[in-house]
Coordinates of C-alpha atoms and ligand atoms in Angstrom, one line a residue:
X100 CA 0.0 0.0 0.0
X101 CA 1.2 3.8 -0.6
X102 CA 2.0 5.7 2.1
X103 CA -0.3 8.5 1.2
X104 CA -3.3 5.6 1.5
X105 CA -2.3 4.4 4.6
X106 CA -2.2 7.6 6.0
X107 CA -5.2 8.4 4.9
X108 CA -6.8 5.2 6.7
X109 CA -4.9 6.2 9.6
X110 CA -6.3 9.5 9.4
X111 CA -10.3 8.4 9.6
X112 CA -9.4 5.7 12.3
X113 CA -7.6 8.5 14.7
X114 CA -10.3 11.2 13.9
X115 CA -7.4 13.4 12.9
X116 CA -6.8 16.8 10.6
X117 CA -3.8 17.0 8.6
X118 CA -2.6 20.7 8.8
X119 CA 0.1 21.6 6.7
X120 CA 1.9 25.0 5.3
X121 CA 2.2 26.3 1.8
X122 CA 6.1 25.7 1.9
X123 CA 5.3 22.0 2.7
X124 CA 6.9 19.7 0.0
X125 CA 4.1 18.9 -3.1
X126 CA 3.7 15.0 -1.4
X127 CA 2.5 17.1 2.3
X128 CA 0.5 19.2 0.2
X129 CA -1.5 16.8 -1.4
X130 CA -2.6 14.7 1.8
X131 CA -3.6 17.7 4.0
X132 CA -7.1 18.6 4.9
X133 CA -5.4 22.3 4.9
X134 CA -2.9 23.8 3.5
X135 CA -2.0 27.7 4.3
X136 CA -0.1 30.5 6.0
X137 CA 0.6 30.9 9.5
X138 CA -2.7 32.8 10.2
X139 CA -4.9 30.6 8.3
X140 CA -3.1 27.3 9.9
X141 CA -4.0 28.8 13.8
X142 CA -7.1 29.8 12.7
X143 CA -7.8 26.1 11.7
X144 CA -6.1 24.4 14.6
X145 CA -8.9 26.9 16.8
X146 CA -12.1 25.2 14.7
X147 CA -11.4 21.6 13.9
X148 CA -13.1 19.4 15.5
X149 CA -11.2 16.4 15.6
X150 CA -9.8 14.4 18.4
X151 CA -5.5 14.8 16.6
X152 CA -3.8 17.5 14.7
X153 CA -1.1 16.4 13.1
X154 CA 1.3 19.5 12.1
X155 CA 3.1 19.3 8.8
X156 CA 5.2 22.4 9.4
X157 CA 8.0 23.9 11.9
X158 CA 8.1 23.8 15.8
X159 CA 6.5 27.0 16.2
X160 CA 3.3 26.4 14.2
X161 CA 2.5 23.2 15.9
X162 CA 3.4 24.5 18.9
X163 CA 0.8 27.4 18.6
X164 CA -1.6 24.3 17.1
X165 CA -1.2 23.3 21.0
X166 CA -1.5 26.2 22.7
X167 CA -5.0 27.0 21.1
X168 CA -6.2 23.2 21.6
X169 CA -4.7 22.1 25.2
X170 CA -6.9 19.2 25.2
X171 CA -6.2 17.5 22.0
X172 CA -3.3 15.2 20.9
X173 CA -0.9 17.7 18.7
X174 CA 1.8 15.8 16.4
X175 CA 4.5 17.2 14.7
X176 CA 6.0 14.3 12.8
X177 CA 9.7 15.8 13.0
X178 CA 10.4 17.6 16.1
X179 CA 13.9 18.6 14.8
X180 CA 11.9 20.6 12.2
X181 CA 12.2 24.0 13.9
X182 CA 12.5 28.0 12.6
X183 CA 16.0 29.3 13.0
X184 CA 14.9 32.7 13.4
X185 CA 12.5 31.8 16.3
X186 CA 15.3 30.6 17.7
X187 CA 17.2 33.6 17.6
X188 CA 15.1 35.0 20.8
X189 CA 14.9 34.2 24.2
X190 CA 12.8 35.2 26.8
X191 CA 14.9 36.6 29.2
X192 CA 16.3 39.4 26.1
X193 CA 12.3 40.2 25.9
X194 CA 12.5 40.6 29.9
X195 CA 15.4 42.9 29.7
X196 CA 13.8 44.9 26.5
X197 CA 10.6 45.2 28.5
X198 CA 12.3 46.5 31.6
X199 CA 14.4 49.3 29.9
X200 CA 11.1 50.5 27.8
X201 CA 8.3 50.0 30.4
X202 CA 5.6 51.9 28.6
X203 CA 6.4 50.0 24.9
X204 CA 4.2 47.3 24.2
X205 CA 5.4 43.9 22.4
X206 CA 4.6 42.2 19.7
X207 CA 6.2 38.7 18.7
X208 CA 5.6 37.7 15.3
X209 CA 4.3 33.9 15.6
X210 CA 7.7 32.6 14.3
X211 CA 8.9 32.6 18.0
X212 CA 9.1 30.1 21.2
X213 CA 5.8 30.0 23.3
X214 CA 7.9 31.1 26.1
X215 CA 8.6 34.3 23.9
X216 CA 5.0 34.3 23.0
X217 CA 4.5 34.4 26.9
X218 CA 6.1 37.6 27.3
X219 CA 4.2 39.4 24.3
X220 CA 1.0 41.7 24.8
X221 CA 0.1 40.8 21.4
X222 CA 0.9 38.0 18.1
X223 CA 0.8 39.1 14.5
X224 CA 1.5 37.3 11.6
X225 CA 3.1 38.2 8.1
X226 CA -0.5 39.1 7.0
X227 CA -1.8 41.4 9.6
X228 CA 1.8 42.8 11.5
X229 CA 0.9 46.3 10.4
X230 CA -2.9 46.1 11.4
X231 CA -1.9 44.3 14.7
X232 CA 0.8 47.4 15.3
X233 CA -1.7 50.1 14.6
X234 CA -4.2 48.4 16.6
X235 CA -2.0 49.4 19.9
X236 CA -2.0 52.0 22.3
X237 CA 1.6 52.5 22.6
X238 CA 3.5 54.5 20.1
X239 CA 6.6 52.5 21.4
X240 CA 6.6 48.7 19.9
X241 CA 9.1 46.4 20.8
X242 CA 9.0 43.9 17.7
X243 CA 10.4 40.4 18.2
X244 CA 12.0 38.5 16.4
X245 CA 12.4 39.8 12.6
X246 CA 13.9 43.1 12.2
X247 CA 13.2 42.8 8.4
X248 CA 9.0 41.9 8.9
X249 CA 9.7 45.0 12.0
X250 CA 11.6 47.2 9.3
X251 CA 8.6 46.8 6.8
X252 CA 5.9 47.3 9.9
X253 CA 8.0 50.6 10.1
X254 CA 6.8 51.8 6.9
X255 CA 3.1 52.1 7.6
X256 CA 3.2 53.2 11.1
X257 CA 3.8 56.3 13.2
X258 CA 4.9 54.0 16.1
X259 CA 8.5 54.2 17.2
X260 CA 9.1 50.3 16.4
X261 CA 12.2 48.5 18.7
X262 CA 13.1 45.6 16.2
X263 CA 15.0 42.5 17.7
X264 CA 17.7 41.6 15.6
X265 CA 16.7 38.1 14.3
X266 CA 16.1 37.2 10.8
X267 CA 15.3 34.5 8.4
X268 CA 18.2 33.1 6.6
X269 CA 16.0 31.5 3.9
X270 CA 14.8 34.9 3.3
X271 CA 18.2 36.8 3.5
X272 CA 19.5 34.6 0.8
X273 CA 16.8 36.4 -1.4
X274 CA 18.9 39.4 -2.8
X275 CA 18.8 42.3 -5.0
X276 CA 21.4 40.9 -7.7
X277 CA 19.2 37.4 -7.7
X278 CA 15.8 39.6 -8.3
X279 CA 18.1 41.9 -10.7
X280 CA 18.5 38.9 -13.4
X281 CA 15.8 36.9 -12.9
X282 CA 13.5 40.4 -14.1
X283 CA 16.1 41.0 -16.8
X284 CA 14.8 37.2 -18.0
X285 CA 11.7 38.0 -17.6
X286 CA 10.6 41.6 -17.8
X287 CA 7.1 41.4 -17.5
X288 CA 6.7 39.8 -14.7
X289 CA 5.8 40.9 -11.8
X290 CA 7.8 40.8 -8.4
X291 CA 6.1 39.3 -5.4
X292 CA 7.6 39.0 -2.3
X293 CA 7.1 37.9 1.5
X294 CA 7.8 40.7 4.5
X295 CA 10.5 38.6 6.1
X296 CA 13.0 40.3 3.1
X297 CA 15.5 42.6 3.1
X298 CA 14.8 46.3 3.0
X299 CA 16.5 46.3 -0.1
X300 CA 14.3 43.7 -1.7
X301 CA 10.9 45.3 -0.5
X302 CA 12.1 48.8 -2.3
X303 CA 12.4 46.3 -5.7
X304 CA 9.0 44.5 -5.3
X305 CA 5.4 45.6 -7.0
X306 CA 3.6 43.9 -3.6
X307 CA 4.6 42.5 -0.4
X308 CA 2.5 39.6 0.9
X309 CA 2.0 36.5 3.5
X310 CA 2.4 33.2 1.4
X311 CA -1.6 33.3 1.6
X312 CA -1.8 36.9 0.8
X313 CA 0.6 35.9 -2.7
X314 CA -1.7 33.1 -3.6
X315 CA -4.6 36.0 -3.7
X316 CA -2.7 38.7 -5.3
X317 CA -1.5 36.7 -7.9
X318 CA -5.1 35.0 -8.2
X319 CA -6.5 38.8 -8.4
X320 CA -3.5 40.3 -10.6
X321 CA -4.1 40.7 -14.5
X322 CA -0.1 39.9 -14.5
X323 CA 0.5 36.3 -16.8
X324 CA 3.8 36.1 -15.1
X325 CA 5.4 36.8 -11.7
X326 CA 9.1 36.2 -10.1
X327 CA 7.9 34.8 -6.4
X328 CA 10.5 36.6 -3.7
X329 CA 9.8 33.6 -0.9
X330 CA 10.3 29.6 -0.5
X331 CA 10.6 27.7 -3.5
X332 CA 7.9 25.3 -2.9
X333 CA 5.0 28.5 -2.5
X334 CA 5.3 27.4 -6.5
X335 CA 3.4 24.3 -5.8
X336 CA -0.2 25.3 -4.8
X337 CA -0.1 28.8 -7.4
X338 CA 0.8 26.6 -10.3
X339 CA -1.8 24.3 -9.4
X340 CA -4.7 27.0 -8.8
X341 CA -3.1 29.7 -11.6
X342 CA -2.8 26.7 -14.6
X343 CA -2.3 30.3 -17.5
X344 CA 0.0 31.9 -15.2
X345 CA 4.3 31.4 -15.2
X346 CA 6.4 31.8 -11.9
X347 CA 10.2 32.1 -11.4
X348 CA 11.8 31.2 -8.1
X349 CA 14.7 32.8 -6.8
X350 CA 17.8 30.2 -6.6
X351 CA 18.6 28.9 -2.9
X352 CA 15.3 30.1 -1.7
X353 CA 14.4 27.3 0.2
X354 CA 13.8 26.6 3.9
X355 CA 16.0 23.2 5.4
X356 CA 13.8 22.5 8.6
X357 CA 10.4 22.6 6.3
X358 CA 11.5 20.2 4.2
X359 CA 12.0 17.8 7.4
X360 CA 8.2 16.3 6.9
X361 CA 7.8 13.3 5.0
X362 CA 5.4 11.0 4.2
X363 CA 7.4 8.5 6.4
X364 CA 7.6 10.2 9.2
X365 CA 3.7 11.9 9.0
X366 CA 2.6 7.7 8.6
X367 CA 4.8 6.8 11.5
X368 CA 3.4 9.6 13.8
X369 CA 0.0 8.4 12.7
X370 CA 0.7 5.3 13.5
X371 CA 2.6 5.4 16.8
X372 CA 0.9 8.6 18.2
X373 CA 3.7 10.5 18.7
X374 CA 5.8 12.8 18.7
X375 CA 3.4 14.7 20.3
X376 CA 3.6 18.7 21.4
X377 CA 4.0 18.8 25.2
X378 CA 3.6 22.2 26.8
X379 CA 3.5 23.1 30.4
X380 CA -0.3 24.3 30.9
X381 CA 0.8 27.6 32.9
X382 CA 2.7 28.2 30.0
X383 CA 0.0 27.6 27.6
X384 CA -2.1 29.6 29.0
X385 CA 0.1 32.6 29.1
X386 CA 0.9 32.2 25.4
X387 CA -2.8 31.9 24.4
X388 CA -3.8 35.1 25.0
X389 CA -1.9 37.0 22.9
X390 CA -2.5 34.6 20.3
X391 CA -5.9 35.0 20.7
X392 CA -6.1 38.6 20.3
X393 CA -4.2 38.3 16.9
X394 CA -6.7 36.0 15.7
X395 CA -9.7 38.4 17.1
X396 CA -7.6 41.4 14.8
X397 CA -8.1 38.9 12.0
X398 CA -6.3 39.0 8.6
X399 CA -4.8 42.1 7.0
X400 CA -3.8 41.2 3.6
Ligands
13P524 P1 3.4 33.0 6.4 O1 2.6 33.2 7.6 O2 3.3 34.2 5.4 O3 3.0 31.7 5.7 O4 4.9 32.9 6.8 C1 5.5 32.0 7.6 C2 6.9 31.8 7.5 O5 7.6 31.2 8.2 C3 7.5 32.5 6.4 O6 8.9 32.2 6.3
SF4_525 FE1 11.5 30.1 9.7 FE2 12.4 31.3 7.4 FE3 11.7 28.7 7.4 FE4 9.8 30.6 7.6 S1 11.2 30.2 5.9 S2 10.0 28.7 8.8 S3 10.9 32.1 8.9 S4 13.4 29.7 8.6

């Protein structure tokens, strides 16, 4: 039997929901009940109603899969799948931010621990960071953990925005030059790229978007052809749903620790029941509210 058929047996027998996100490899893609960005991922971890999630996608997603379901059984298939930026901030850096800039509030952008999370009066996501900034009282934001997603934030506010210095090497590998030829190959086409890029890059591009928010601009655009400034495998779903339309990737765009989930290992969780997210529930319940409150701010792009 294939994998994918087993899994899907295994699926019905466990009452579970297959959650997985858009840079997910095509095989991932094509088992999940969902596939989608960050936002849309938490916001359908919070409704499902089955008894097991299982997590195609980094620590921090399936993590904040737990946080908003403490009761139900959360597996992510790879544990060693985990962001490299969110681990570029700890919580006792947020402690020490917070204490020299008492009347700043902070935002964490989801890619971070849920002890991070913890400290945070607010989450945002690539799709709603500005709204989720404007929405605050303070006109001093202390942004964790992207300074490039905090830099763009920057643009659109009149907040005084305290970045932390982390960053997304995927991301960084994303350059002027690359953009530079790839749109001397192809001049029509449009640039598209994802918040988490270099200043630089974001001066360059015709939109700036969450993964979901490219799959509806470029759904929406009269553009035949667009060069796609974000993870290699975001090609997947907007070849499949844009069948007229042409996209160019930029060379090493891809993200290691994504491409950690396999069939294998999503069948062996399935089967085995583990490895499941554990969080301590104080902890959980610290982190939920600021999550919470992002969702309740809803999407932005
Ligand atoms: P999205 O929320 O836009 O899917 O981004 C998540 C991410 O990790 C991008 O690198
Ligand atoms: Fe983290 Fe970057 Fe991978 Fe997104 S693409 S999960 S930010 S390392």
């Amino acid at each position: 039997m294939r994998p994918q058929d087993r899994i899907l047996e295994l699926k019905k027998e466990r009452n579970a929901v297959i959650l997985a996100h858009n840079y997910q490899v095509p095989d991932i893609q094509d088992i999940a009940d969902y596939v989608g960005d960050s936002l849309g991922l938490a916001m359908a971890a919070a409704k499902t109603t089955a008894d097991v999630i299982v997590f195609c996608g980094v620590d921090f997603m399936a993590e904040s899969a737990k946080i908003l379901n403490p009761s139900k059984i959360v597996l992510h298939p790879e544990p060693k799948a985990r962001c490299p930026m969110a681990a570029m901030c700890d919580p006792n850096g947020v402690k020490m931010l917070k204490r020299d800039f008492p009347r700043a509030e902070v935002v964490a952008y989801v890619n971070t621990s849920a002890e991070c999370k913890a400290e945070a009066d607010v989450c945002c996501t690539s799709s709603n960071a500005v709204k989720v900034v404007n929405s605050l009282d303070s006109d001093l934001i202390i942004f964790i953990p992207d300074e490039n997603l905090a830099s763009f934030v920057q643009r659109s506010t009149e907040k005084d925005i305290i970045p932390w210095p982390g960053y997304c090497p995927t991301h960084e590998s994303i350059t002027v030059e690359k953009l530079k030829k790839l749109k001397e190959e192809h001049p029509g086409a449009a640039i598209i790229v994802h918040p988490e890029c270099r200043p630089d890059v974001i001066d360059m591009a015709d939109a700036v978007r969450s993964t979901e928010g490219i799959l509806t601009f470029v759904r929406e655009s009269p553009s035949s052809e667009f060069i796609i400034g974000t993870e290699q495998d975001m090609t997947y779903r907007l070849s499949k749903e844009n069948p007229g339309k042409k996209f160019y990737t930029v060379p090493g765009a891809v993200c290691p620790t994504m491409k950690l989930i396999t069939l294998e290992n999503v069948l062996a969780a399935l089967e085995s029941m583990s490895p499941e997210v554990t969080l301590k529930p104080e902890l959980m319940e610290r982190a939920r509210k600021p999550l919470q409150r992002m969702m309740d701010i809803g999407r932005g792009d």
